[in-house]
mmCIF file with all atom_site columns, C-alpha atoms in Angstrom:
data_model
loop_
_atom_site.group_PDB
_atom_site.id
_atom_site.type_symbol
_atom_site.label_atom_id
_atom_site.label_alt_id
_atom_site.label_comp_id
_atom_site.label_asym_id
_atom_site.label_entity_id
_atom_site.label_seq_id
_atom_site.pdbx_PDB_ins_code
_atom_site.Cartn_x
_atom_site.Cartn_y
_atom_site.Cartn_z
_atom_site.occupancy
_atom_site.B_iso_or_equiv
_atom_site.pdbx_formal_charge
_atom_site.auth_seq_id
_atom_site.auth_comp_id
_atom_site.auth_asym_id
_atom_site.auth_atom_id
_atom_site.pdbx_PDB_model_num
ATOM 1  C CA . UNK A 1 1  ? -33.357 -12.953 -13.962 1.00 0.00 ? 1  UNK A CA 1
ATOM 2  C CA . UNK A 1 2  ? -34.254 -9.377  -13.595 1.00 0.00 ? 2  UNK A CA 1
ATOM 3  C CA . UNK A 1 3  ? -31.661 -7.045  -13.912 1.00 0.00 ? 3  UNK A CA 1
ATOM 4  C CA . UNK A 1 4  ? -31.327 -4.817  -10.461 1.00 0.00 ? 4  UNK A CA 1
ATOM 5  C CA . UNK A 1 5  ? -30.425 -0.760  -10.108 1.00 0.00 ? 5  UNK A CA 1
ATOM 6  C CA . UNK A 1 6  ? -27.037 0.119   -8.632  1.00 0.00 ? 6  UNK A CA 1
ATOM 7  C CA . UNK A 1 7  ? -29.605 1.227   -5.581  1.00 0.00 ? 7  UNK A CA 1
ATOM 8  C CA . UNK A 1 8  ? -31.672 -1.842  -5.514  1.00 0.00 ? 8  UNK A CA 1
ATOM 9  C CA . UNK A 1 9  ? -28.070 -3.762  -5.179  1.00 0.00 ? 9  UNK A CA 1
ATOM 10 C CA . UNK A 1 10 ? -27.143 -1.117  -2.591  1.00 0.00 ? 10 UNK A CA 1
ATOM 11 C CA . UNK A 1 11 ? -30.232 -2.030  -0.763  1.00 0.00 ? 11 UNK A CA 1
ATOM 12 C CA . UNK A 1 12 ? -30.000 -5.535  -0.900  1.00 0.00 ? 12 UNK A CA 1
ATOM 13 C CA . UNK A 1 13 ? -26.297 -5.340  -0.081  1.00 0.00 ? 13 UNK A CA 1
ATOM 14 C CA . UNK A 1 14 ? -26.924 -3.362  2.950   1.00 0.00 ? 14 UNK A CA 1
ATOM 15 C CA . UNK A 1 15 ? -29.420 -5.681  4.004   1.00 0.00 ? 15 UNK A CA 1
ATOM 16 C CA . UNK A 1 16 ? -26.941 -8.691  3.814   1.00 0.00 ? 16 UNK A CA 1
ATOM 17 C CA . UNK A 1 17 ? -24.526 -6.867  6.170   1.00 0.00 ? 17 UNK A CA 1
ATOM 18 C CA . UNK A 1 18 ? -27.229 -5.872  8.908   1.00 0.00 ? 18 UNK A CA 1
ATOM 19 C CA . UNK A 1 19 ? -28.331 -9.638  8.666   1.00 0.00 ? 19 UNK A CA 1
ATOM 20 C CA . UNK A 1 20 ? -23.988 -10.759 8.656   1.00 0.00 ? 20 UNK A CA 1
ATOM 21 C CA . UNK A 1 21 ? -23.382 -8.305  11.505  1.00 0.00 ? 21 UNK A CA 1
ATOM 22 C CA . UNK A 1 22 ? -26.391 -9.323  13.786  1.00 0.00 ? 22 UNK A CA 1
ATOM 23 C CA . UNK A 1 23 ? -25.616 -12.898 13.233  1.00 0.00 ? 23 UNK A CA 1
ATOM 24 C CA . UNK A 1 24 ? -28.942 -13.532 11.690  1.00 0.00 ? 24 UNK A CA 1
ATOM 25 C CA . UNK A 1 25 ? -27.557 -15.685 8.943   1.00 0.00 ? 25 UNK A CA 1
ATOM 26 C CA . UNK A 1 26 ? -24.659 -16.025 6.252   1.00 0.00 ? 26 UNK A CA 1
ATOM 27 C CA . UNK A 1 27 ? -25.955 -13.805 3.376   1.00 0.00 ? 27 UNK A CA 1
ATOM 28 C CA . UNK A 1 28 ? -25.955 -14.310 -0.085  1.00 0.00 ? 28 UNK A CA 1
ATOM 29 C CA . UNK A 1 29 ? -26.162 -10.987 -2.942  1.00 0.00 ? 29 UNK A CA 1
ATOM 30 C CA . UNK A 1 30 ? -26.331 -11.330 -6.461  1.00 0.00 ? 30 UNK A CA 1
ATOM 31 C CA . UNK A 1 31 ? -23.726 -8.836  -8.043  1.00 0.00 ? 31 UNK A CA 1
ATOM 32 C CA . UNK A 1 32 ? -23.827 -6.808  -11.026 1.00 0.00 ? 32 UNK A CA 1
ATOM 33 C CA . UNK A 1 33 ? -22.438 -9.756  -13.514 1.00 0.00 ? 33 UNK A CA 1
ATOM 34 C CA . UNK A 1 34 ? -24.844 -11.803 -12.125 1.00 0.00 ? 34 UNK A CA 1
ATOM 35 C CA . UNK A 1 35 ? -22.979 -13.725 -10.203 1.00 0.00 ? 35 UNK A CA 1
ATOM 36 C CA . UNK A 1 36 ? -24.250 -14.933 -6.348  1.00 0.00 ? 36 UNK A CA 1
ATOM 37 C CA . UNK A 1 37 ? -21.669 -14.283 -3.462  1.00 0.00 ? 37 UNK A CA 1
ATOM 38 C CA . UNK A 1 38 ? -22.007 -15.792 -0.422  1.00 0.00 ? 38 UNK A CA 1
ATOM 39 C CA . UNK A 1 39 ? -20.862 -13.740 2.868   1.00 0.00 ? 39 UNK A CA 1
ATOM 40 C CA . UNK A 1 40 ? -20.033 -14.891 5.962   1.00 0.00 ? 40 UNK A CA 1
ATOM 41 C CA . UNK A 1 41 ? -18.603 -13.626 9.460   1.00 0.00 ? 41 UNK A CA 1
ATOM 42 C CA . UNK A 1 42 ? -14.853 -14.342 7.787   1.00 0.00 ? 42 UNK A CA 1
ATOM 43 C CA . UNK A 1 43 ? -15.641 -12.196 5.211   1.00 0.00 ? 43 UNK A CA 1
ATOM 44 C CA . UNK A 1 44 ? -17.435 -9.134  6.547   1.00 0.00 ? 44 UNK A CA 1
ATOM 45 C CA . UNK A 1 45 ? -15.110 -6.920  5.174   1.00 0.00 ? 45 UNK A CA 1
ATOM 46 C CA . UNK A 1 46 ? -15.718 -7.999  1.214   1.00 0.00 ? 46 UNK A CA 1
ATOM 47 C CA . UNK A 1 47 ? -19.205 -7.333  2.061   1.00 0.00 ? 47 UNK A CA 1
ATOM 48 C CA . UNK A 1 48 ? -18.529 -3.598  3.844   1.00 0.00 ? 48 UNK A CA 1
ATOM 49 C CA . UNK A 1 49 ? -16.022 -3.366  0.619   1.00 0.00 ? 49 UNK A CA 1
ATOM 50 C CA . UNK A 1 50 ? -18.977 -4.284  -1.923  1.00 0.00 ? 50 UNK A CA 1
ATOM 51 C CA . UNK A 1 51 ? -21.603 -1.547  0.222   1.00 0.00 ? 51 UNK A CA 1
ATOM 52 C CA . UNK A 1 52 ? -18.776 1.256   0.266   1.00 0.00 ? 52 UNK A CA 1
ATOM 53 C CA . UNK A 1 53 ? -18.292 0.420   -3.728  1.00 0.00 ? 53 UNK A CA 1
ATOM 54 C CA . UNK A 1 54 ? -22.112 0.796   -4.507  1.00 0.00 ? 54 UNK A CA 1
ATOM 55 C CA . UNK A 1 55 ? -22.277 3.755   -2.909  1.00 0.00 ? 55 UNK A CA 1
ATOM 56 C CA . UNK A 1 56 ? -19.620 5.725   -4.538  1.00 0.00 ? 56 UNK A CA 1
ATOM 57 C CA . UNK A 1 57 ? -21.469 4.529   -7.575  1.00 0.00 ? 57 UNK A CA 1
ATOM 58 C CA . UNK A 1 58 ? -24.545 6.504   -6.574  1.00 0.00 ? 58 UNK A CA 1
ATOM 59 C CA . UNK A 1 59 ? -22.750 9.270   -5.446  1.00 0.00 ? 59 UNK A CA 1
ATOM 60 C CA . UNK A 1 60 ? -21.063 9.521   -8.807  1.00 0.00 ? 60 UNK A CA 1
ATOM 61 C CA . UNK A 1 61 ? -23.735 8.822   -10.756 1.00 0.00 ? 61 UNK A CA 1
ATOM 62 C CA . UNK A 1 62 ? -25.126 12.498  -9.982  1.00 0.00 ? 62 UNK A CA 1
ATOM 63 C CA . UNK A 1 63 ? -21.819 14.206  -10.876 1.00 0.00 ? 63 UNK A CA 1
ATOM 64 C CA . UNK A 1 64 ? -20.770 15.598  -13.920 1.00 0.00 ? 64 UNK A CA 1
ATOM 65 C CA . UNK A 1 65 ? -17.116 14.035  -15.375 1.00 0.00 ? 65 UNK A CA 1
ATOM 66 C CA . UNK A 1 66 ? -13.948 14.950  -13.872 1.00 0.00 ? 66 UNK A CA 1
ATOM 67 C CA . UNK A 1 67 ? -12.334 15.026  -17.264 1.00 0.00 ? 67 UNK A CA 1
ATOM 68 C CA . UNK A 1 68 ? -12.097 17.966  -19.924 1.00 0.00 ? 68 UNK A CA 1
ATOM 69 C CA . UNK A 1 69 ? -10.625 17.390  -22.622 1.00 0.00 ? 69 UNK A CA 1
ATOM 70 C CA . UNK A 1 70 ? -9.445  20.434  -25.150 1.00 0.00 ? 70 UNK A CA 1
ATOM 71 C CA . UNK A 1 71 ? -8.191  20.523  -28.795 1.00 0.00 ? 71 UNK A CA 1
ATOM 72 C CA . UNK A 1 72 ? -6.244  23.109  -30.167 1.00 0.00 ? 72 UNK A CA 1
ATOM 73 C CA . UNK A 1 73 ? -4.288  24.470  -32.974 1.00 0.00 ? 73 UNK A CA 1
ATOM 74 C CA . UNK A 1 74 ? -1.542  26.535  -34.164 1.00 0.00 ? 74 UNK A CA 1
ATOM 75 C CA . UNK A 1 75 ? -3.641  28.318  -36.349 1.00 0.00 ? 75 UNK A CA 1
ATOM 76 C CA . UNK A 1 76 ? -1.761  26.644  -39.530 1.00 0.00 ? 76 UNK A CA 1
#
């Protein structure tokens, strides 16, 4: 199994949903673990969930950490 890029799943995930919300077809996506999800009309919004979730990971993924974190001392 080849191992797919947080935008290769974005693409394929995005792809799903066009196919779910045209009513081409129930949709199946492969997550990150692996793992094969099947979407259908009931669940449309676990797929819009999944699309809005890889996205923020590719918007993050170009920003530097939120957190600073600072030592200091007395001096003693």
């Amino acid at each position: 199994m080849a191992v797919l890029t947080t935008s290769e799943r974005l693409e394929e995930a995005q792809e799903a949903l066009h196919q779910l919300l045209t009513g081409t077809q129930a949709v199946a996506v492969t997550d990150q673990n692996g793992e094969r999800v099947e979407y259908r009309p009931a669940n449309r919004a676990a797929l819009e969930r999944y699309v809005a979730d890889l996205e923020a990971q590719l918007a993050g993924a170009h920003k530097p950490p939120h957190t600073i974190r600072f030592q200091t001392s007395k001096g003693l």
